[in-house]
Short mmCIF file of C-alpha atoms in Angstrom, two decimals:
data_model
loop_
_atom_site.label_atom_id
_atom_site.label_comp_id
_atom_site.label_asym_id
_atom_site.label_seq_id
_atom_site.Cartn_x
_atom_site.Cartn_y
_atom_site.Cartn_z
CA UNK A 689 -18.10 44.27 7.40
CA UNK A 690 -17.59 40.91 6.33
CA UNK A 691 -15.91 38.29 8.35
CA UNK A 692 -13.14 36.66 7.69
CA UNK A 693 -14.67 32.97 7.48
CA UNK A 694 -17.31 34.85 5.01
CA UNK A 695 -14.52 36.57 3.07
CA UNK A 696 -12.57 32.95 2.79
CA UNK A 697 -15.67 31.25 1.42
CA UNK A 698 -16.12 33.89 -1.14
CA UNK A 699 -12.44 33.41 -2.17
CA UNK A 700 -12.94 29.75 -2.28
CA UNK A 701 -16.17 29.72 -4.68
CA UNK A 702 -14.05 31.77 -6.75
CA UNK A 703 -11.00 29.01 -6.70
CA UNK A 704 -13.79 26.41 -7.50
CA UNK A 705 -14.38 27.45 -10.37
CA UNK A 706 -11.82 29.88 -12.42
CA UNK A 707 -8.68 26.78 -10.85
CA UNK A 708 -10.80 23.89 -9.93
CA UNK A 709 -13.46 23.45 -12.52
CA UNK A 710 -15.31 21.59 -9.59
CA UNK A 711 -19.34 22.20 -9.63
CA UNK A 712 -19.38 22.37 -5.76
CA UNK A 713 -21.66 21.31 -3.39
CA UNK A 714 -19.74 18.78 -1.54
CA UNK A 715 -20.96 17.43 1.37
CA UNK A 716 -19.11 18.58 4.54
CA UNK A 717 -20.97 18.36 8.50
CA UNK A 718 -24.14 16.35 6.49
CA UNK A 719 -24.82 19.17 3.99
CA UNK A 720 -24.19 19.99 0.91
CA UNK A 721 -21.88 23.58 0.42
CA UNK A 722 -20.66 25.53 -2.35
CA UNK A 723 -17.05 26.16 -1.10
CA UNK A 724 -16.50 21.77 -0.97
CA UNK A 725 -15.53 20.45 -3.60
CA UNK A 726 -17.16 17.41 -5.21
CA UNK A 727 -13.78 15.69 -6.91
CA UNK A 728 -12.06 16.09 -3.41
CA UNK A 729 -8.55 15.16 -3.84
CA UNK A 730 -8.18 18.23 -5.92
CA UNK A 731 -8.09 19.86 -2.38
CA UNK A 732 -4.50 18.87 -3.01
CA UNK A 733 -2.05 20.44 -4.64
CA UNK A 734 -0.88 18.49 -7.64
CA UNK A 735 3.25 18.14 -6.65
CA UNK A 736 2.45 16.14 -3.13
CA UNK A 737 -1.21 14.61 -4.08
CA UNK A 738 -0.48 10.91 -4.51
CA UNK A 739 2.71 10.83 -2.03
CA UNK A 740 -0.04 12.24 0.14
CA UNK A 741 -2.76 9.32 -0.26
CA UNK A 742 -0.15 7.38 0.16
CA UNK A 743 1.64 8.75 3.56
CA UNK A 744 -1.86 8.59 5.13
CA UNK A 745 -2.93 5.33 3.83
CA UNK A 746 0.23 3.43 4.59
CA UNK A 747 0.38 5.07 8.24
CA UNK A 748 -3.50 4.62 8.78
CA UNK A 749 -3.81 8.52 9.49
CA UNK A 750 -7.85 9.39 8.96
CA UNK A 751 -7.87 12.31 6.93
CA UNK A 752 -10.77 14.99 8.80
CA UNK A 753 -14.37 15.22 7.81
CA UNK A 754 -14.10 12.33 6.04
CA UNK A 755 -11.42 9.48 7.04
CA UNK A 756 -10.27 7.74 3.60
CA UNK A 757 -10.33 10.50 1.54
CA UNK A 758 -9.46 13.80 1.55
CA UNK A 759 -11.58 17.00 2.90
CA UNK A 760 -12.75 18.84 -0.47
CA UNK A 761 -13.60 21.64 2.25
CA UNK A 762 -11.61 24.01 0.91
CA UNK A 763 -11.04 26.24 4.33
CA UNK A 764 -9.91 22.67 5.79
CA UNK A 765 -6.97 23.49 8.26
CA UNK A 766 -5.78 20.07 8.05
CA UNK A 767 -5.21 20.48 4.12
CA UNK A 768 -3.86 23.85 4.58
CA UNK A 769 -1.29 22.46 6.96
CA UNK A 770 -0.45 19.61 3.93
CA UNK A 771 -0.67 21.77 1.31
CA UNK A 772 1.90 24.38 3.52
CA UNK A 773 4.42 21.59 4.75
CA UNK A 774 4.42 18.00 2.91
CA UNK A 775 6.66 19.06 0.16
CA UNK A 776 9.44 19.79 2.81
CA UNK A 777 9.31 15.95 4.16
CA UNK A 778 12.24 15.49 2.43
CA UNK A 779 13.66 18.69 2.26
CA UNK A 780 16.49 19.02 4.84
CA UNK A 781 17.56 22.50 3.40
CA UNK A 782 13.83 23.61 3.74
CA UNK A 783 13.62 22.43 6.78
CA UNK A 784 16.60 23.67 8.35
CA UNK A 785 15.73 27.68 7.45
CA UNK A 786 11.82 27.04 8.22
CA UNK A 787 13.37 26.26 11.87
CA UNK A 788 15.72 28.89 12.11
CA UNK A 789 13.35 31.16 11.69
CA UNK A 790 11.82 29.88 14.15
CA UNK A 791 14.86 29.39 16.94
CA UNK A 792 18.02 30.98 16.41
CA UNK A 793 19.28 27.92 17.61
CA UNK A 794 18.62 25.78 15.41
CA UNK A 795 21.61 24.34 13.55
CA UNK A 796 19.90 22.21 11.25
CA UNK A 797 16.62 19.92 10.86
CA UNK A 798 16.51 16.32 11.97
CA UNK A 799 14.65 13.85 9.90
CA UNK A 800 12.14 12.41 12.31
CA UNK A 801 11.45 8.40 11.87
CA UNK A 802 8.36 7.28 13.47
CA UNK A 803 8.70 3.73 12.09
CA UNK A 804 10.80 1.55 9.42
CA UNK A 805 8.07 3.25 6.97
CA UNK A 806 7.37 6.80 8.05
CA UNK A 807 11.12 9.09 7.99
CA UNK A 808 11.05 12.54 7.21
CA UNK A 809 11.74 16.21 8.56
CA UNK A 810 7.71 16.57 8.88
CA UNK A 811 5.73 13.75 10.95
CA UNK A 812 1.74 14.75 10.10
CA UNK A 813 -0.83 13.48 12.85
CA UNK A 814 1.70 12.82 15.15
CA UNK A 815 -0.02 11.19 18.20
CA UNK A 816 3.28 10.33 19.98
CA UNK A 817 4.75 6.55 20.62
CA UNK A 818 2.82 5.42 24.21
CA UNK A 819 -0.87 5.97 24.78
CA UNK A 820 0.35 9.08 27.24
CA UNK A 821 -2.69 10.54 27.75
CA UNK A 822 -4.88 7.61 28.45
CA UNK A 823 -7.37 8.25 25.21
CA UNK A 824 -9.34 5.62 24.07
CA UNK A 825 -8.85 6.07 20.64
CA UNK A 826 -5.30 5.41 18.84
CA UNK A 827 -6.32 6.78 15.39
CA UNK A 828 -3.82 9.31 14.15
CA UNK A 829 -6.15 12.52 13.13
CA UNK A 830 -8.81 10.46 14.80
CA UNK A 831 -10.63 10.69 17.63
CA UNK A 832 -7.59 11.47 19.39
CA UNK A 833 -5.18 14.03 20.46
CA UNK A 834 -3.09 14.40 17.44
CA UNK A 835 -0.42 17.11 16.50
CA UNK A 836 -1.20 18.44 12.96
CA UNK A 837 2.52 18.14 12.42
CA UNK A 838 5.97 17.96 14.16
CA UNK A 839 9.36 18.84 13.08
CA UNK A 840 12.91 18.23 15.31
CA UNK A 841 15.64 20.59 14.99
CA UNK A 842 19.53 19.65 16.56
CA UNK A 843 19.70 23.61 18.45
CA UNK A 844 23.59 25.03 18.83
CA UNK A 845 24.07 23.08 21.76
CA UNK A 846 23.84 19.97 20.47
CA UNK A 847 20.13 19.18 22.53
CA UNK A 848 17.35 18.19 19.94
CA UNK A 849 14.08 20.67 20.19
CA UNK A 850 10.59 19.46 18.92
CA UNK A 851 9.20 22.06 16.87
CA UNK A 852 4.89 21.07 17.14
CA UNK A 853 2.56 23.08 14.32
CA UNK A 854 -1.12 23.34 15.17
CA UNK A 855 -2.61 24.99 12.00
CA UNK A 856 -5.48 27.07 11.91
CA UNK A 857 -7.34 28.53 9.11
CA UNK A 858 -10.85 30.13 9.04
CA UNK A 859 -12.00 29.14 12.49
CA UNK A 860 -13.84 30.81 15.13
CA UNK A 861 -15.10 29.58 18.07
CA UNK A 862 -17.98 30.71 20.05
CA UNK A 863 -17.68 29.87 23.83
CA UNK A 864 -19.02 26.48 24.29
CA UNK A 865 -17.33 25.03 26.98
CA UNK A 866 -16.95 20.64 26.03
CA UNK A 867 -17.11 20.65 29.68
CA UNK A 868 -21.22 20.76 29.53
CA UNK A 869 -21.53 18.70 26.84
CA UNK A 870 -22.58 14.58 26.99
CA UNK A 871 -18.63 13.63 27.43
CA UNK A 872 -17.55 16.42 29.47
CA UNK A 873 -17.38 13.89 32.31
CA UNK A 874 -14.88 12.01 29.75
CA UNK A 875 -12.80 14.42 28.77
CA UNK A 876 -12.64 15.83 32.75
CA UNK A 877 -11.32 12.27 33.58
CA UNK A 878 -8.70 11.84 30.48
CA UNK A 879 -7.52 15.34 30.90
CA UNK A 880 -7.60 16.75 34.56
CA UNK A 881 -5.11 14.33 36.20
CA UNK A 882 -2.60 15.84 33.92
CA UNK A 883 -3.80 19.53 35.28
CA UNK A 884 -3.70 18.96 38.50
CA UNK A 885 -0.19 17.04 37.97
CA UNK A 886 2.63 19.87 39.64
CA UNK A 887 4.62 19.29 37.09
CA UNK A 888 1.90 20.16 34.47
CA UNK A 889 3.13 22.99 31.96
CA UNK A 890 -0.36 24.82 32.79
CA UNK A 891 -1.26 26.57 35.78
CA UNK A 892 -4.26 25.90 37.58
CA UNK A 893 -7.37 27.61 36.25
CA UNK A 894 -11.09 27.42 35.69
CA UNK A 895 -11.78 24.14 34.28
CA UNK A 896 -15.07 25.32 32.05
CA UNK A 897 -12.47 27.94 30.71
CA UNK A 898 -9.89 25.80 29.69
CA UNK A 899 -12.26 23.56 28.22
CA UNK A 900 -13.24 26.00 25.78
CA UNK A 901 -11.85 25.96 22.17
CA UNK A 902 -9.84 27.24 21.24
CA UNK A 903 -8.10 26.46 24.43
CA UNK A 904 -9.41 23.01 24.82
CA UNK A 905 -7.25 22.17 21.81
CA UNK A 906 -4.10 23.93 23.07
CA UNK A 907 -4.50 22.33 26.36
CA UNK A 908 -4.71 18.79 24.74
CA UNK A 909 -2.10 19.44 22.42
CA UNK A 910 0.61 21.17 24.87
CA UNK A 911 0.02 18.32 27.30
CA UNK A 912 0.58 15.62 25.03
CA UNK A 913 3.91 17.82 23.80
CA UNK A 914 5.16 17.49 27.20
CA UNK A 915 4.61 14.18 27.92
CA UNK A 916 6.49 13.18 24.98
CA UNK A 917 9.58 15.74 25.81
CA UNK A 918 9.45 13.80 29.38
CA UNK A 919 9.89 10.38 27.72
CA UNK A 920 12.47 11.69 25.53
CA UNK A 921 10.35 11.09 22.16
CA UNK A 922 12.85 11.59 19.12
CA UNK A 923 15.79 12.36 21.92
CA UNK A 924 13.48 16.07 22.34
CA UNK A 925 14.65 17.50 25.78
CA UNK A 926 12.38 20.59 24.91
CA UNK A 927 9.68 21.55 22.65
CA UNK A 928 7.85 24.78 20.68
CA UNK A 929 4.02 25.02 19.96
CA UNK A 930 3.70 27.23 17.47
CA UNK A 931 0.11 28.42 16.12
CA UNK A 932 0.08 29.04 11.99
CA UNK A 933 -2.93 31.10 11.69
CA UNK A 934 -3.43 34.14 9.11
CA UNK A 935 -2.97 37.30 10.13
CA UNK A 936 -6.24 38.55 8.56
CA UNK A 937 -8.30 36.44 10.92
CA UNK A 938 -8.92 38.83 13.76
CA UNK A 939 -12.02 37.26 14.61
CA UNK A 940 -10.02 34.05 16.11
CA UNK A 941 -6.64 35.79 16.95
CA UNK A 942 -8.30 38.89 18.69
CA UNK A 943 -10.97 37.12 21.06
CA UNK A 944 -11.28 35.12 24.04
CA UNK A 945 -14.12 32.72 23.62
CA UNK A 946 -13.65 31.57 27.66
CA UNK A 947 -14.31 35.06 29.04
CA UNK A 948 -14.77 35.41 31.84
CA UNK A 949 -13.38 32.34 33.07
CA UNK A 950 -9.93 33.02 31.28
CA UNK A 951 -8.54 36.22 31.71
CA UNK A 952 -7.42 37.74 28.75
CA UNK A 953 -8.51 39.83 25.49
CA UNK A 954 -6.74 38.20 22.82
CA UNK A 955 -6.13 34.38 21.64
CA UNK A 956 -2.22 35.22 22.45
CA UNK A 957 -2.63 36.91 26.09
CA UNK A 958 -4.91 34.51 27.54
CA UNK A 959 -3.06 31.02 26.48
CA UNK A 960 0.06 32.92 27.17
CA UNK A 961 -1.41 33.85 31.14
CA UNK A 962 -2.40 29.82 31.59
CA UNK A 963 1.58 28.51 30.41
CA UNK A 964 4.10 27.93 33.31
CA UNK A 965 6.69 28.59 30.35
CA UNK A 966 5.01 31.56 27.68
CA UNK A 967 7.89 31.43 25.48
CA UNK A 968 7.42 27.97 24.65
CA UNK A 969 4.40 29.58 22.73
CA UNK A 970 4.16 31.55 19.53
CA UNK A 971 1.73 32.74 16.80
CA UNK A 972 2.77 32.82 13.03
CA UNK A 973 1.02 33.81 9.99
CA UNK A 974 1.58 30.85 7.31
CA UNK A 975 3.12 32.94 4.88
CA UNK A 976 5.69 33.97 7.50
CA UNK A 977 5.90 30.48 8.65
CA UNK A 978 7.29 29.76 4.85
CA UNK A 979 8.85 33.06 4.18
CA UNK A 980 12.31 31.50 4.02
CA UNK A 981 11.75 28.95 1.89
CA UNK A 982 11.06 31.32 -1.20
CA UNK A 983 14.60 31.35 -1.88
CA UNK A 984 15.59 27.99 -1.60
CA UNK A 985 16.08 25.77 -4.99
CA UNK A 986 12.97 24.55 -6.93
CA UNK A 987 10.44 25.93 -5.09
CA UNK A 988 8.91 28.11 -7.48
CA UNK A 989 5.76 25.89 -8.33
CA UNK A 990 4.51 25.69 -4.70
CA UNK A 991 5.45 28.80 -3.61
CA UNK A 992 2.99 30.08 -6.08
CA UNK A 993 0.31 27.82 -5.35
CA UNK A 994 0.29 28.85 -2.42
CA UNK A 995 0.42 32.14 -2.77
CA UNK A 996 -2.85 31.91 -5.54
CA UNK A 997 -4.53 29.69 -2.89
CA UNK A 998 -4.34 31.21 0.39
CA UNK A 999 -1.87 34.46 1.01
CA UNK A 1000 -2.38 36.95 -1.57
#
């Protein structure tokens, strides 16, 4: 049977050439492949491309794989999450129904303003105001903790919620822990002071484990969340991590790349086991994730790109 990752690269060779016209054979990780497209900003959808360019080149945000430009790696989560979310930067209606599906709560969306020059109801590559995890790097989508994107949402008791997407798209991981690799020492010094903290949202557990993607990503990421809820960042008093990955990829959603050291059989049970607080967790398939805003105004166009490029 094929695999997900197998099926998505298939789909995308198929996208390069009946909607892209692209040739292929981009270069992505040094090589040349047939799902990367040469002419990479096409990667983009059309209605957000050059506010796009010009969000990450005005707020010096690298853009993955390859820093000035965009990925044309067509299964790139990072342009999945654009391609999902920009055009509701300046959406408040969007935004709003996006969170209440979300939270209940929610009353309505809160633009988020980072700086004089970065406002909006989506913040992309958020890596927070202070240096709060000690990193050495400051790049936003660098080589740095960074949260794919962050929304705020006022909730029915007047508190403000931070509302942190980590998208996913056609990965799988297979059980490397970073903590035997050449900066495992590294990353045990940035990150385990904030483990062993009492007031860390994780529980204690098997450091090799935990270290593991994809749980070394949702450890960085939910510890960063929570140091920014603690220094009231955006007026947040409490947060959601929710992770938009597609329903269809069992081979990510089902496993447990830390077994044994994690207990656990699925992605979902074993983060869920490690968090002091599980419901400040959830999974979402993308097209759920957007679901809502099908039937707000003028969102035919995207709606259907989307739907061409990645759900149906």
């Amino acid at each position: 049977m094929m695999s997900y990752l197998e099926d998505q690269k298939r789909r995308a060779i198929a996208l390069r050439d009946n909607y892209f016209k692209d040739p292929g054979g981009g270069i992505y990780d040094n090589a040349p492949h047939e799902y990367v497209l040469i002419d990479q900003i096409l990667n983009i959808w059309s209605g957000i491309r050059e506010d796009v360019i010009d969000y990450f080149t005005q707020n010096s945000i690298a853009f993955w794989d390859s820093v000035n430009k965009p990925s044309g790696n067509l299964l790139s989560s990072q342009i999945a999450c654009l391609n999902h979310l920009f055009f509701i930067r300046q959406r408040e209606d969007i935004a709003t129904v996006v969170l209440q599906n979300l939270d209940t709560n929610v009353v309505r969306a809160i633009r988020v303003t980072k700086n004089e020059n970065e406002a909006g109801f989506v913040v992309f590559e958020e890596n927070g105001s202070a240096n709060y995890l000690n990193e050495r790097s400051r790049i936003r989508g660098g080589h740095a903790t960074s949260l794919n994107a962050v929304m705020l949402g006022e909730l029915k008791d007047s508190s403000l919620k931070l509302f942190v997407l980590e998208w996913k798209y056609a990965e799988y991981f297979n059980g490397s822990s970073k903590v035997n690799d050449e900066r495992g020492g590294l990353r045990l010094d940035t990150y385990k002071p904030f483990l062993d903290d009492p007031s860390s949202p994780l529980k204690p557990c098997n450091l090799a484990g935990i270290f593991t993607d994809p749980f070394y990503h949702l450890m960085r990421h939910t510890l960063l969340m929570d140091q920014m809820v603690k220094a009231n960042e955006y007026g947040a008093t409490d947060y959601l991590h929710i992770h938009v990955i597609p329903s269809l990829n069992t081979e990510l959603l089902r496993s447990n790349p830390a077994f044994p050291q994690l207990p656990g059989l699925t992605l979902n049970e074993t983060w869920c086991k490690l968090l002091k607080t599980p419901g400040r967790y959830l999974s979402i398939d993308p097209k759920d994730l957007l679901e809502p805003a099908q039937y707000c105004l003028d969102t035919g166009s995207i709606i259907s790109y989307l739907q061409m490029r990645y759900w149906n």
